[in-house]
Amino acid sequence: MVLFDDSETSPVLTETTRVVHGLRVPMRDGVELSLDLVRPDLPGPLPVVLVRTPYDKVSSRDGELYVKLAQRGYITAFNDCRGRFNSDGVFRPQADEADDGYDTVEWIAAQEWCDGNVGMCGGSYGGQTQWYAASRRPPHLKAIVPFCSPPSSLWRNEPIFGGCWLVGTAEWAVAMGARSWQLLNPLTMLSEHQPYFDTLPLAAVPGAAGVSSPWWDEMMEHPVRDDFWKRREYEHPEDLAVLNITGWWDMNFPGAPLNFEAMRAGPSAAKQQLVIGPWPHVVNTSRELNGVDFGEEAVIPLYDHVIRFFDRWLKGVGNGIEDEKPVHVFVTGANQWWAEDDWPLPGTEEVPYYFRAEGGLSPEQPGIEPPDSYRYDPAEPGLRAWSLHDGPVDDGPATPRKDAVYYTSEPLTAPLDVVGWVTCRLWASSSALDTDWHVRLTDVHPDGSARFLCRGALRARFRHSFDEPELLEPGKPTLFEFTMDGTGVRFLPGHRIRVEVSSSAFNRYDRNTNSGADNPFTDDTIVVADQQIHHEAGLASAVVLPVVRR
């Protein structure tokens, strides 16, 4: 079945383009941002697709998608974010992108070479800049295509997930410098453990690499979701066409489906699309990831689909894209694309798999069973190196850890499709005033490999609210409910489902020192914690799987 039909893509109109360098775009506060254009050799005015990036606009210009757009009659505009490369001002992550994005869109729309229809495109932070601009509702912004965008809240994914800090943000601070890259090859960033990650407290990590970062220092002063963070959240506009694209192992995964859900709840529901593939943070480049081959359907004509989307919403081409299924998800194991009516998938059933005695995992609730115990020492956090490019890594070689417990199902006798949001209901107790809970879901193959699917995290003090932390009563069994983001997998017969519970996911996330300090970002007091995971009647820990019966 063909789910991505490129037969309606607009034809190539010209292969001749020219670059216009160094346009200056005035912001409302007088700061000027630098903008380059790639203009097709066609009479204007034309629709414009804008890319706003902190990663050097020049390096984006020859991207395959933007070349294709120019050939099909779009001007592509590339904008350095405030304080980056050729733009004036001071870079403060997320803080200025909403107003700057609005001003840039409307400045473009007022130029004689623009026909008044502006779209935006880009990935990662360049996906985030689209949402910030859209949140201010510029009248001429008609469509956006965010690849791998983080979600609205900076406490939902990066730099903070469940109260735990993404350590790689420190390497980002080191690599970005004040205005330009401080790495010979930025593509190597977030791919291996850096010695300065081991520094405590967290606030001192960039300094250990010899870097001074004012915006990092400012963030370290805000250990709860206060107004500093809330001002950096974006709102979803009422009327905008959006094509959200991500991969199951994208470090920003929840952004795309969360933003899709938010926009589907509004008046522009018919203009929303979601694509989730078997990809990491860099999407649609290979059918194989971490030694797992997802088949010939894993790589799709994605850029042609993007062009069709812009054709419809910037040029007004009646290609019928809005009449197609809005959700496309790749289900691993089955190695199939599914075209669906919505996300979460209609008819999804939430099925708890309960932690059981002797490491069992079962849909059957537990009876009288003793808890499992382990000790977490922040000085020895059980390093599991994380890479931006990781996907279904094999957790098998990393197990068993002394500072973790594992729960594994019996081999399945029939296929089980699990597609959607995964959550954890964890009954646990700690000897400490504060600690972290990290949970990983894996697909255990008959050969013993345990292929990573998704993970969740929660700093115990934030179990009720990220705004108002509450320390633990040591030794008291407490319920912790938190997201594990999502997955799309068919567990095949003979495979088993495994859940790992620990108190550290270092080096992906910072270590909780367990001290209960008011600001854990600036505290280096180490407290060893004795942890218990409960699974008995009334204290039944479980991972809740989104099961789809097809």
Coordinates of N, CA, C and O in Angstrom, one line a residue, residues 248-249 330-335 338 415-420 422 441-443 445 451 453 486-492 495 545-546 548:
W248 N 10.7 7.6 16.3 CA 10.5 7.0 17.7 C 11.6 7.2 18.6 O 11.4 7.3 19.8
W249 N 12.9 7.3 18.1 CA 14.0 7.5 19.0 C 14.6 8.9 18.9 O 15.7 9.1 19.3
F330 N 5.2 4.3 11.7 CA 5.9 3.1 11.3 C 5.9 2.2 12.5 O 6.4 2.6 13.6
V331 N 5.4 1.0 12.4 CA 5.3 0.0 13.5 C 6.5 -1.0 13.3 O 6.5 -1.8 12.4
T332 N 7.4 -0.9 14.2 CA 8.6 -1.8 14.1 C 8.2 -3.2 14.5 O 7.1 -3.4 15.2
G333 N 8.9 -4.1 14.1 CA 8.5 -5.5 14.3 C 7.6 -6.0 13.1 O 8.0 -6.9 12.4
A334 N 6.5 -5.3 12.9 CA 5.7 -5.5 11.7 C 6.4 -4.9 10.5 O 6.2 -5.3 9.4
N335 N 7.2 -3.8 10.8 CA 7.9 -3.1 9.7 C 7.0 -2.6 8.6 O 7.2 -2.8 7.5
W338 N 1.5 2.5 9.1 CA 0.0 2.5 9.3 C -0.5 3.9 9.0 O 0.1 4.9 9.5
P415 N 1.3 -12.1 18.3 CA 1.8 -10.7 18.2 C 1.0 -9.8 19.1 O -0.2 -10.0 19.3
L416 N 1.7 -8.8 19.6 CA 1.1 -7.7 20.4 C 1.5 -6.4 19.9 O 2.7 -6.0 19.9
D417 N 0.5 -5.6 19.4 CA 0.8 -4.3 18.8 C 0.7 -3.2 19.9 O -0.4 -3.1 20.5
V418 N 1.8 -2.5 20.2 CA 1.8 -1.5 21.2 C 2.2 -0.2 20.5 O 3.4 0.0 20.1
V419 N 1.3 0.7 20.3 CA 1.5 2.0 19.5 C 0.8 3.1 20.3 O -0.4 3.2 20.4
G420 N 1.7 4.0 20.8 CA 1.1 5.2 21.4 C 1.9 5.6 22.7 O 3.0 5.2 22.8
V422 N 3.2 5.6 26.4 CA 3.4 4.6 27.4 C 3.6 5.4 28.8 O 4.2 6.4 28.8
L441 N 11.7 0.7 28.7 CA 11.0 -0.4 28.1 C 11.8 -1.0 27.0 O 12.3 -0.3 26.1
T442 N 11.9 -2.3 26.9 CA 12.7 -3.0 25.9 C 11.9 -4.2 25.3 O 11.0 -4.8 26.0
D443 N 12.3 -4.5 24.1 CA 11.8 -5.7 23.4 C 12.9 -6.8 23.4 O 13.9 -6.6 22.7
H445 N 14.5 -10.0 22.3 CA 14.4 -10.9 21.2 C 14.8 -12.3 21.6 O 15.5 -12.5 22.7
R451 N 16.1 -4.8 22.9 CA 16.1 -3.6 22.1 C 15.3 -2.5 22.8 O 14.1 -2.6 23.0
L453 N 13.1 0.7 23.6 CA 12.0 1.3 22.9 C 11.7 2.7 23.4 O 11.6 3.6 22.6
G486 N 6.6 7.5 24.1 CA 5.8 6.6 23.3 C 6.6 5.6 22.5 O 7.9 5.8 22.4
T487 N 5.9 4.7 21.9 CA 6.6 3.7 21.1 C 5.6 3.2 20.0 O 4.4 3.4 20.2
G488 N 6.1 2.5 19.0 CA 5.3 1.9 18.0 C 6.0 0.6 17.6 O 6.9 0.5 16.8
V489 N 5.5 -0.5 18.2 CA 6.2 -1.8 18.1 C 5.2 -2.9 18.0 O 4.2 -2.9 18.7
R490 N 5.5 -3.9 17.2 CA 4.8 -5.2 17.3 C 5.7 -6.2 18.0 O 6.8 -6.6 17.5
F491 N 5.4 -6.6 19.2 CA 6.1 -7.6 19.9 C 5.7 -8.9 19.3 O 4.5 -9.3 19.3
L492 N 6.7 -9.6 18.7 CA 6.4 -10.8 17.9 C 6.4 -12.1 18.9 O 6.9 -12.1 20.0
H495 N 9.1 -13.3 21.6 CA 9.7 -12.1 22.2 C 9.1 -11.9 23.6 O 8.0 -12.4 24.0
L545 N 0.7 -0.1 28.8 CA 1.0 -0.1 27.4 C -0.2 0.2 26.5 O -1.4 -0.2 26.8
P546 N -0.1 1.0 25.5 CA -1.2 1.3 24.5 C -1.3 0.2 23.5 O -0.6 0.2 22.5
V548 N -3.1 -1.9 20.6 CA -4.0 -1.7 19.5 C -4.4 -3.1 19.0 O -3.5 -3.9 18.6

